[in-house]
Structure formats: structure tokens, C-alpha cells
Coordinates of C-alpha atoms in Angstrom, one line a residue:
Chain A
M20 CA 232.8 85.5 37.1
T21 CA 231.4 88.0 34.7
D22 CA 228.6 85.6 33.8
T23 CA 227.4 85.5 37.4
P24 CA 224.1 87.5 37.7
A25 CA 224.2 90.4 40.0
I26 CA 220.7 89.4 41.3
Q27 CA 219.2 85.9 41.0
L28 CA 215.9 85.1 42.6
N29 CA 214.2 81.8 42.3
G30 CA 210.6 81.3 43.6
L31 CA 211.2 83.8 46.3
T32 CA 208.4 84.1 48.9
R33 CA 208.1 86.1 52.0
R34 CA 205.4 86.0 54.6
M35 CA 204.8 88.8 57.2
G36 CA 202.5 87.5 59.8
N37 CA 199.4 86.2 58.1
Q38 CA 200.1 88.1 54.9
Q39 CA 202.0 86.6 51.9
V40 CA 204.0 89.7 50.7
L41 CA 206.1 88.0 48.0
R42 CA 204.7 85.1 46.1
G43 CA 207.3 83.2 44.1
V44 CA 209.4 86.0 42.6
D45 CA 211.8 85.0 39.8
L46 CA 214.3 87.5 38.6
E47 CA 217.7 87.6 37.0
V48 CA 219.6 90.8 36.6
A49 CA 223.0 90.9 34.9
P50 CA 225.8 93.1 36.3
A51 CA 225.9 96.8 35.4
R52 CA 222.2 97.1 34.7
L53 CA 219.6 99.5 36.0
V54 CA 216.3 97.9 36.8
V55 CA 213.3 99.9 38.0
L56 CA 210.7 98.2 40.3
R57 CA 207.3 99.7 40.3
G58 CA 204.2 98.8 42.3
G59 CA 201.6 100.4 44.6
N60 CA 201.8 100.8 48.3
G61 CA 202.1 97.4 49.9
A62 CA 203.1 95.6 46.7
G63 CA 206.2 94.2 48.3
K64 CA 208.9 96.5 46.8
T65 CA 210.6 97.4 50.1
T66 CA 210.2 93.8 51.4
L67 CA 212.0 92.5 48.3
L68 CA 214.8 95.1 48.7
K69 CA 215.2 94.1 52.4
V70 CA 215.5 90.4 51.5
L71 CA 218.3 91.3 49.1
A72 CA 219.9 93.5 51.8
T73 CA 219.9 90.5 54.2
R74 CA 217.5 92.3 56.6
L75 CA 214.6 89.9 56.0
R76 CA 214.9 86.1 55.5
P77 CA 213.1 84.6 52.5
T78 CA 210.2 82.3 53.7
S79 CA 211.0 80.0 50.8
G80 CA 212.9 80.1 47.5
S81 CA 216.4 81.5 47.0
A82 CA 218.1 84.9 46.5
R83 CA 221.7 85.2 45.4
L84 CA 223.7 88.4 44.9
F85 CA 226.8 87.9 42.7
G86 CA 226.4 84.2 43.3
F87 CA 226.3 84.6 47.1
D88 CA 223.3 83.3 49.0
V89 CA 221.5 86.0 51.1
L90 CA 220.9 83.5 53.9
K91 CA 224.1 81.5 54.1
E92 CA 226.7 84.0 52.9
Q93 CA 225.5 87.2 54.5
A94 CA 228.9 88.8 55.0
E95 CA 229.8 88.3 51.4
V96 CA 226.4 89.8 50.3
R97 CA 226.8 92.8 52.6
A98 CA 230.2 93.5 51.2
R99 CA 228.7 93.9 47.8
M100 CA 225.6 95.9 48.3
G101 CA 224.4 99.2 49.8
M102 CA 220.9 100.5 50.4
L103 CA 219.3 103.9 50.4
S104 CA 216.3 103.4 52.7
V105 CA 213.2 105.5 52.9
M106 CA 214.0 106.7 56.4
G107 CA 217.5 107.8 55.5
G108 CA 219.4 105.9 58.1
S109 CA 221.3 108.8 59.7
Y110 CA 221.9 109.6 63.3
P111 CA 219.9 112.7 64.3
V112 CA 222.3 114.0 66.9
L113 CA 225.4 113.7 64.7
S114 CA 226.2 116.2 62.0
A115 CA 226.1 115.2 58.3
H116 CA 229.9 115.1 58.3
E117 CA 230.0 112.9 61.3
N118 CA 227.4 110.6 59.8
L119 CA 229.4 110.1 56.6
S120 CA 232.7 109.8 58.6
M121 CA 231.0 107.0 60.6
A122 CA 230.0 105.3 57.3
A123 CA 233.6 105.6 56.1
D124 CA 234.9 104.0 59.3
M125 CA 232.5 101.1 59.0
T126 CA 233.4 100.4 55.4
G127 CA 237.1 101.2 55.4
K128 CA 236.6 104.1 53.0
D129 CA 238.7 107.3 53.0
R130 CA 237.3 110.0 55.3
Q131 CA 238.9 112.6 53.0
Q132 CA 236.1 112.1 50.5
V133 CA 233.4 113.2 52.9
G134 CA 233.6 116.9 52.3
A135 CA 233.6 116.6 48.5
L136 CA 230.6 114.2 48.6
L137 CA 228.6 116.6 50.9
E138 CA 229.3 119.3 48.4
R139 CA 228.2 117.1 45.5
V140 CA 224.8 116.4 47.1
G141 CA 224.3 120.1 48.0
L142 CA 224.9 119.8 51.8
A143 CA 228.3 121.6 52.1
E144 CA 226.8 124.4 54.1
A145 CA 224.9 122.1 56.4
A146 CA 227.9 119.7 56.8
H147 CA 228.3 120.5 60.5
K148 CA 224.7 120.8 61.5
Y149 CA 222.9 118.0 63.3
V150 CA 220.8 115.8 61.1
R151 CA 217.8 116.4 63.4
T152 CA 217.6 119.9 62.0
F153 CA 217.4 118.6 58.4
S154 CA 214.3 118.4 56.2
S155 CA 213.3 115.0 54.7
G156 CA 214.9 116.0 51.4
M157 CA 218.2 116.8 53.1
K158 CA 218.2 113.5 54.9
K159 CA 217.6 111.8 51.6
R160 CA 220.5 113.6 50.0
L161 CA 222.7 112.6 53.0
G162 CA 221.6 109.0 52.5
L163 CA 222.6 109.3 48.8
A164 CA 226.0 110.7 49.7
R165 CA 226.5 107.7 52.0
L166 CA 225.8 105.3 49.2
M167 CA 228.1 107.2 46.9
L168 CA 230.9 107.0 49.6
V169 CA 230.5 103.2 50.0
D170 CA 229.9 102.8 46.2
P171 CA 229.1 99.0 46.4
P172 CA 228.7 96.9 43.3
L173 CA 225.0 96.7 43.9
W174 CA 222.9 99.7 44.8
L175 CA 219.4 99.1 46.3
L176 CA 217.4 102.3 46.1
D177 CA 214.1 102.5 48.0
E178 CA 212.0 105.4 46.7
P179 CA 215.1 107.6 46.1
Y180 CA 213.0 110.5 44.7
A181 CA 210.7 110.7 47.7
A182 CA 210.8 114.0 49.6
L183 CA 213.2 115.6 47.0
D184 CA 212.6 118.8 45.1
D185 CA 213.3 119.0 41.3
A186 CA 217.0 119.7 41.8
G187 CA 217.2 116.7 44.2
K188 CA 215.5 114.4 41.7
Q189 CA 217.9 115.6 39.0
L190 CA 220.8 114.9 41.4
V191 CA 219.5 111.3 41.9
D192 CA 219.3 110.9 38.1
E193 CA 222.9 112.1 37.7
V194 CA 224.2 109.9 40.5
V195 CA 222.4 106.8 39.2
S196 CA 223.6 107.4 35.7
Q197 CA 227.2 107.8 36.8
A198 CA 227.0 104.7 39.0
R199 CA 225.7 102.8 36.1
A200 CA 228.5 104.1 33.8
R201 CA 231.0 102.8 36.4
G202 CA 229.5 99.3 36.1
R203 CA 227.4 99.3 39.2
T204 CA 224.1 97.3 39.2
L205 CA 221.1 99.3 40.4
L206 CA 217.7 98.1 41.6
M207 CA 215.4 101.0 42.2
A208 CA 212.0 100.8 43.7
S209 CA 210.2 104.0 42.7
H210 CA 206.8 105.5 42.2
E211 CA 208.3 108.1 39.9
S212 CA 207.3 107.2 36.4
D213 CA 209.2 108.0 33.3
R214 CA 212.3 109.9 34.5
D215 CA 213.5 111.1 31.1
A216 CA 217.1 111.2 32.2
L217 CA 217.1 107.5 33.0
T218 CA 216.8 104.7 30.5
P219 CA 216.4 101.5 32.6
D220 CA 217.4 98.2 31.2
A221 CA 214.1 96.8 32.5
V222 CA 211.0 98.1 34.3
L223 CA 209.3 95.5 36.4
Q224 CA 205.9 95.7 38.0
L225 CA 205.4 94.1 41.4
H226 CA 201.7 93.6 42.1
D227 CA 200.3 91.6 45.0
G228 CA 203.7 90.0 45.6
R229 CA 204.2 88.9 42.0
L230 CA 206.4 90.3 39.3
R231 CA 204.2 90.9 36.3
R232 CA 206.8 91.3 33.6
A233 CA 209.2 88.6 32.5
P234 CA 212.7 88.8 34.0
E235 CA 215.2 91.0 32.3
E236 CA 217.0 89.2 29.5
A237 CA 220.7 89.8 29.2
P238 CA 221.6 90.9 25.6
Chain B
M7 CA 239.0 97.9 58.3
S8 CA 239.7 96.0 61.5
D9 CA 237.0 94.9 63.8
L10 CA 238.7 97.0 66.5
H11 CA 238.1 100.1 64.4
V12 CA 234.4 99.1 64.1
V13 CA 234.1 98.6 67.9
L14 CA 235.7 102.0 68.6
A15 CA 233.6 103.8 65.9
V16 CA 230.3 102.4 67.3
A17 CA 231.4 103.3 70.9
R18 CA 232.5 106.8 69.9
K19 CA 229.2 107.4 68.1
D20 CA 227.1 106.2 71.1
L21 CA 229.1 108.3 73.6
L22 CA 228.9 111.3 71.3
H23 CA 225.2 110.8 70.9
E24 CA 224.8 110.6 74.7
L25 CA 227.0 113.6 75.4
R26 CA 224.8 115.7 73.0
S27 CA 221.3 114.4 73.6
R28 CA 221.8 113.7 77.3
A29 CA 218.8 111.4 76.9
A30 CA 220.1 108.8 79.3
T31 CA 222.2 111.1 81.5
V32 CA 219.3 113.2 82.7
A33 CA 217.1 110.2 83.4
T34 CA 219.8 108.1 85.1
L35 CA 221.3 110.8 87.2
F36 CA 217.9 112.0 88.5
F37 CA 216.7 108.5 89.2
S38 CA 220.0 107.4 90.9
A39 CA 220.1 110.6 93.1
V40 CA 216.4 110.2 94.1
T41 CA 217.0 106.5 95.0
L42 CA 220.0 107.3 97.2
V43 CA 218.3 110.2 99.0
M44 CA 214.9 108.5 99.4
M45 CA 216.4 105.3 100.8
A46 CA 218.6 107.3 103.2
F47 CA 215.4 109.0 104.5
A48 CA 213.5 105.7 104.6
L49 CA 216.2 103.9 106.6
G50 CA 216.3 106.4 109.4
R51 CA 219.3 107.4 111.5
E52 CA 220.5 104.1 112.8
Q53 CA 224.1 104.0 111.6
H54 CA 224.5 100.2 111.5
V55 CA 221.3 100.0 109.3
L56 CA 222.7 102.7 107.0
T57 CA 226.1 100.9 106.8
L58 CA 224.4 97.6 105.9
A59 CA 222.1 99.1 103.4
A60 CA 224.5 101.5 101.5
P61 CA 226.1 98.9 99.1
G62 CA 222.7 97.5 98.2
V63 CA 221.1 100.8 97.6
L64 CA 224.1 102.0 95.5
W65 CA 224.0 98.9 93.3
V66 CA 220.2 99.0 92.9
A67 CA 220.5 102.6 91.7
L68 CA 223.3 101.6 89.3
T69 CA 221.2 98.6 88.0
F70 CA 218.2 100.7 87.2
A71 CA 220.4 103.3 85.6
G72 CA 222.0 100.6 83.5
V73 CA 218.6 99.5 82.2
I74 CA 217.6 103.1 81.4
A75 CA 220.9 103.9 79.7
A76 CA 220.9 100.7 77.5
A77 CA 217.3 101.2 76.4
Q78 CA 217.9 104.8 75.5
N79 CA 221.0 103.8 73.6
F80 CA 219.1 101.5 71.2
Q81 CA 216.0 103.9 71.1
A82 CA 218.2 106.7 69.7
D83 CA 219.5 104.4 67.0
L84 CA 216.0 103.3 65.9
E85 CA 214.7 106.8 65.4
E86 CA 215.7 107.4 61.8
G87 CA 216.5 103.8 60.8
A88 CA 220.1 104.4 61.7
F89 CA 220.4 101.0 63.5
E90 CA 219.1 99.3 60.3
Q91 CA 221.7 101.1 58.4
L92 CA 224.4 100.0 60.9
L93 CA 223.4 96.4 60.3
L94 CA 223.8 96.8 56.5
Y95 CA 227.5 97.5 56.8
P96 CA 229.8 94.5 56.2
V97 CA 230.9 94.3 59.8
P98 CA 230.6 91.5 62.3
R99 CA 227.6 91.7 64.6
A100 CA 229.9 91.0 67.5
A101 CA 231.9 94.2 66.8
I102 CA 228.7 96.2 66.9
F103 CA 227.7 94.6 70.2
L104 CA 231.2 95.3 71.7
G105 CA 231.0 98.9 70.6
K106 CA 227.7 99.4 72.2
L107 CA 228.9 97.5 75.3
L108 CA 232.0 99.7 75.5
A109 CA 229.9 102.8 75.4
N110 CA 227.4 101.6 78.1
W111 CA 230.2 100.3 80.3
T112 CA 232.1 103.6 80.1
Y113 CA 228.9 105.5 81.0
L114 CA 227.9 103.2 83.9
T115 CA 231.5 103.2 85.3
A116 CA 231.5 107.0 85.2
L117 CA 228.1 107.1 86.9
G118 CA 229.3 104.6 89.6
L119 CA 232.4 106.7 90.3
L120 CA 230.1 109.7 90.8
L121 CA 227.6 107.9 93.0
T122 CA 229.9 106.0 95.2
P123 CA 231.4 109.0 97.1
V124 CA 227.8 110.4 97.3
A125 CA 226.6 107.2 98.9
I126 CA 229.5 107.1 101.3
V127 CA 228.9 110.6 102.5
L128 CA 225.1 110.4 102.5
Y129 CA 225.1 107.1 104.5
S130 CA 228.0 108.2 106.7
V131 CA 229.8 105.0 106.0
Q132 CA 233.5 104.5 107.0
A133 CA 235.6 103.0 104.2
G134 CA 237.6 100.1 105.6
A135 CA 241.1 99.1 104.7
G136 CA 241.4 98.1 101.1
A137 CA 238.3 100.0 100.1
W138 CA 240.4 102.2 97.8
Y139 CA 241.0 99.3 95.5
V140 CA 238.2 96.9 96.2
I141 CA 235.4 99.5 95.5
P142 CA 236.9 100.6 92.1
A143 CA 237.4 96.9 91.2
A144 CA 233.8 96.1 92.2
L145 CA 232.6 99.1 90.2
V146 CA 234.6 98.1 87.1
L147 CA 233.6 94.4 87.2
G148 CA 230.0 95.0 88.4
T149 CA 229.2 97.7 85.7
F150 CA 230.8 95.5 83.1
G151 CA 228.4 92.6 83.9
L152 CA 225.5 95.0 84.1
A153 CA 226.4 96.7 80.8
T154 CA 226.9 93.3 79.0
I155 CA 223.5 92.0 80.0
A156 CA 221.7 95.4 79.6
T157 CA 223.1 95.9 76.1
F158 CA 222.2 92.4 75.0
Y159 CA 218.6 92.5 76.3
A160 CA 218.1 96.1 75.1
G161 CA 219.0 94.9 71.6
L162 CA 216.6 92.0 72.0
T163 CA 213.6 94.2 73.1
A164 CA 214.5 97.2 70.9
N165 CA 211.9 96.5 68.3
L166 CA 209.1 95.4 70.7
Q167 CA 206.2 97.7 71.6
A168 CA 206.4 96.7 75.3
R169 CA 210.2 97.1 75.5
E170 CA 210.1 99.3 78.6
A171 CA 208.3 96.6 80.6
L172 CA 210.0 93.6 79.0
L173 CA 213.6 94.8 79.4
P174 CA 213.7 94.7 83.2
V175 CA 211.6 91.6 83.4
L176 CA 214.0 89.7 81.1
M177 CA 217.1 91.2 82.5
F178 CA 216.8 91.1 86.3
P179 CA 216.7 87.4 86.9
I180 CA 219.9 87.1 84.8
I181 CA 221.7 90.0 86.6
V182 CA 221.3 88.5 90.1
P183 CA 224.8 86.9 90.3
V184 CA 226.5 90.1 89.2
L185 CA 224.5 92.2 91.6
L186 CA 225.2 89.8 94.4
G187 CA 228.9 89.7 93.8
A188 CA 229.1 93.5 93.4
V189 CA 227.1 94.2 96.6
R190 CA 228.9 91.7 98.7
A191 CA 232.4 92.9 97.6
T192 CA 231.4 96.5 98.3
E193 CA 229.8 95.6 101.6
A194 CA 233.0 93.8 102.8
V195 CA 235.0 97.0 102.8
L196 CA 232.4 99.5 103.8
G197 CA 232.4 99.8 107.6
R198 CA 234.5 96.6 107.7
S199 CA 237.8 95.4 106.4
E200 CA 237.1 91.8 105.3
L201 CA 239.5 91.7 102.4
D202 CA 239.5 88.0 101.9
L203 CA 235.7 88.0 101.6
A204 CA 235.8 90.9 99.2
G205 CA 238.4 89.0 97.1
G206 CA 236.2 85.9 96.8
W207 CA 233.2 87.9 95.7
L208 CA 235.3 89.8 93.2
Q209 CA 236.5 86.5 91.7
M210 CA 233.0 85.3 91.4
L211 CA 232.0 88.5 89.8
A212 CA 234.8 88.2 87.3
G213 CA 233.8 84.7 86.5
F214 CA 230.2 85.6 85.8
D215 CA 231.3 88.6 83.7
L216 CA 233.4 86.3 81.5
V217 CA 230.5 83.9 81.0
Y218 CA 228.0 86.6 80.2
F219 CA 230.5 88.4 77.9
V220 CA 231.2 85.3 75.8
V221 CA 227.6 84.2 75.6
C222 CA 226.1 87.6 74.8
T223 CA 228.8 88.4 72.2
A224 CA 228.3 85.0 70.5
L225 CA 224.5 85.3 70.5
F226 CA 224.1 88.9 69.6
H227 CA 223.6 88.2 65.9
F228 CA 220.5 86.1 66.8
V229 CA 219.1 89.2 68.5
V230 CA 219.5 91.7 65.7
D231 CA 219.0 89.4 62.6
E232 CA 215.9 87.5 61.7

């Protein structure tokens, strides 16, 4: 199954109300690659990630992750991907530790890792504080820790650098590099240009719902 | 990871959230207490009128409390995209529904256990023979039906702008058989001792609970997925 692309999109379109957000997106990403997706506000980056995450249905065309159709095989798809969303996705009235423990419960991961992960993302001292007291950057770090805990084969990162200070951005670079070294596939939508620490396998431009560059070619 | 663990994790999270935020507790307790007291004043001092009205007022208070509690439950999840994150986990939608249902049911049953003695005292109703087991049975079955429908429709309307108006409009026509069964079963043992009648209503209530439970659990994924 090593030849199966991690991501395979054929003529993918998505309409939101009267607006055509994605217009025939074709993309193929081999496993263990890092692909950066650029584009202005409203270009369709988040919509594309949400289609891959099974949260939005394609209007037409097809999307497959590791050979599994995002429409027809959603359970298989969800078992192979995780997403860091812009909003963070944490419960405000639970502590950081409780939020990660919940993620561990939902994915069958070991709760013992939670403390070490919070320390890794710089939230050890805030581990037992409610998330509603966190800054946007701290919430982003917690979301990153959740993704590290679940550690799925495919990481979908929606603006992972947003709201982070320099140390936080460096942390994202390190975590992404380590995930890539472990063979994870990463698709990152980001406005941050030229992160020196990262050398993506492909940088794609999404403009007006279309991918401007040719799909990544596997070596 | 078994589905039962998912159910318990979701329920634990919801109850913990409610325990700390008290978002639903404050609103439902205040509303229920005001309903019971205001209706007691409005009905006057005729004992037979109070006896007749007590079960209906109690269950109206519980029904509105159920709507508020279920709506608050989903609203809290939507605040930081946490519900979206919950739906990204590789777990069955039915397990998420059952977890939320379990939390809402526990909350409503506790509220019912608190309000029932208050209503009995406030309305000066004599509990008839068999009330000690018929009323708890009506509470458990009635709140289960209420929680099932409230959780389902709260999920359906969670992302809509007019959810506060739509939730009761959609829910109340469906809830009528549950409300009827719960009120009649309670009525049969308050001020009276018509155990056969209470048993019949409880059976009907259990039947509707089963139907709603199966249908709502099976259809929940249509509610939360596109």
C-alpha cells in the first residue's frame, strides 16, 4: 500500500451558498511529504482542509485519503487524519490537562503522555488552569499538543502559526519537522512565507478556488 | 477504545462543564422555581384545583428546563470549535449522541428529584399509595424521553441563528406523547391511588421512549454531518 497517495483529489469542487469556493482542484501528495498551501483570505484553504477532514462534503469531484473516500469511508478517513483548526477546538471550562485527557479517551491513546506533551508545548505551568483563561497563542499550543497526542498519519494544519509568538512559531517548526521525520504526511495552510526551518516538498498556491501550481510529483 | 468509553467520556465532559459553568443550572433552576410558584399563586387556594394542576405544572417546568439545558449543552461546545473537534475523532456519531443524552438525562432526573417534593409541598398534594415508586418511575422515563428529543433537536438547531426560537417549535409537537404519559402517570398517584392507570401510562411512556431513542440515535449523524 506504499504506493497509495496520502491525498488524492480529482476535480474537487465545493460550493458554499452562491459562491464557488473550490473549482476543480486536482492534487496528489505521496505519504511522508510536507505540502504548504498558500492563498489569500477566502481563497478556499480552510474549505479544502475541511473537505479532507470529512466536515464538508465535496460538491463534485472526489477526495481520497490513503485510498479511502472522504464521502463513503468517513470512519476510515477520520482514523487516519487529525486537524489543528484556527479556533483551537478546546473546551473553555476544562483545564488543558482535562482537554488532552478527553482527546486521549476519544482516540484510545495513553493518558500518561498528557503531562509530557503539555511540557513540550510550554503549558506545564498552565496544565490545570481552565482554557477560558488562555491567550490565543496558548490555545494554539494546546491544539498542537492534541495533534501530537493523536499523531495521525495525516496532519491537517490550518494557520498553525497564527497568534503565536516567535518561540511558538519555532515550536511549530520543530513539531512539524519531527512529525515529517516519523513519516507523517502534513498539509499546512499558512500565510507565513519562507519559514527557514521548514523545507516543504511542495508549495501550492490556492487562488479563487484553483490550485495554481502543478500537483506535487513524487520522486 | 470501546464505544462505551466514548459515551462515558462525552457524558463526563458535559457534566463537568455544567458543574463548573452552571450555565444551564442557574437558568433552569430559576425558571422551574418561578413556574411552580407563579402557577401556585395563579391557581388560587382551591385544593382540588391545585391537586389536578400539580403534575402538569411540574412537567411543564421540567420540559422547559430540558430545552434550556440541551441548548446550553451544545452552545458551550460551539464556543471554541470544540464540537467540531469532537466530530473529527474517529468515533461513531451515535456514541457522541448517547454521551450527550446521558449527561442531559442525569441532569434532568436530578432536577426532577429536586422539584417533585417542592411541588408536592407547594401544592399541598397528598401522595397516594404507590406514589413512592410510580413517581420516580415517571421521572426516570419522562426525563429520558425529554432528554432524548431535546438532545437530538438541540444538535439539529445548534448551528442556526434562530436556534432559541426553533428548538421549542420543532421539539414540542414531538414531545407531546412523553409529556402526556408522564403527567398522567404522576396524576394517577397524586391525591389518588389509581395504580392500574399509572401502570398503563408508564408502559406507554416506555414505549415512546424506546421509539424516540432508536430513531434519534440512528439519525443523529444526519444532524451533525453535512
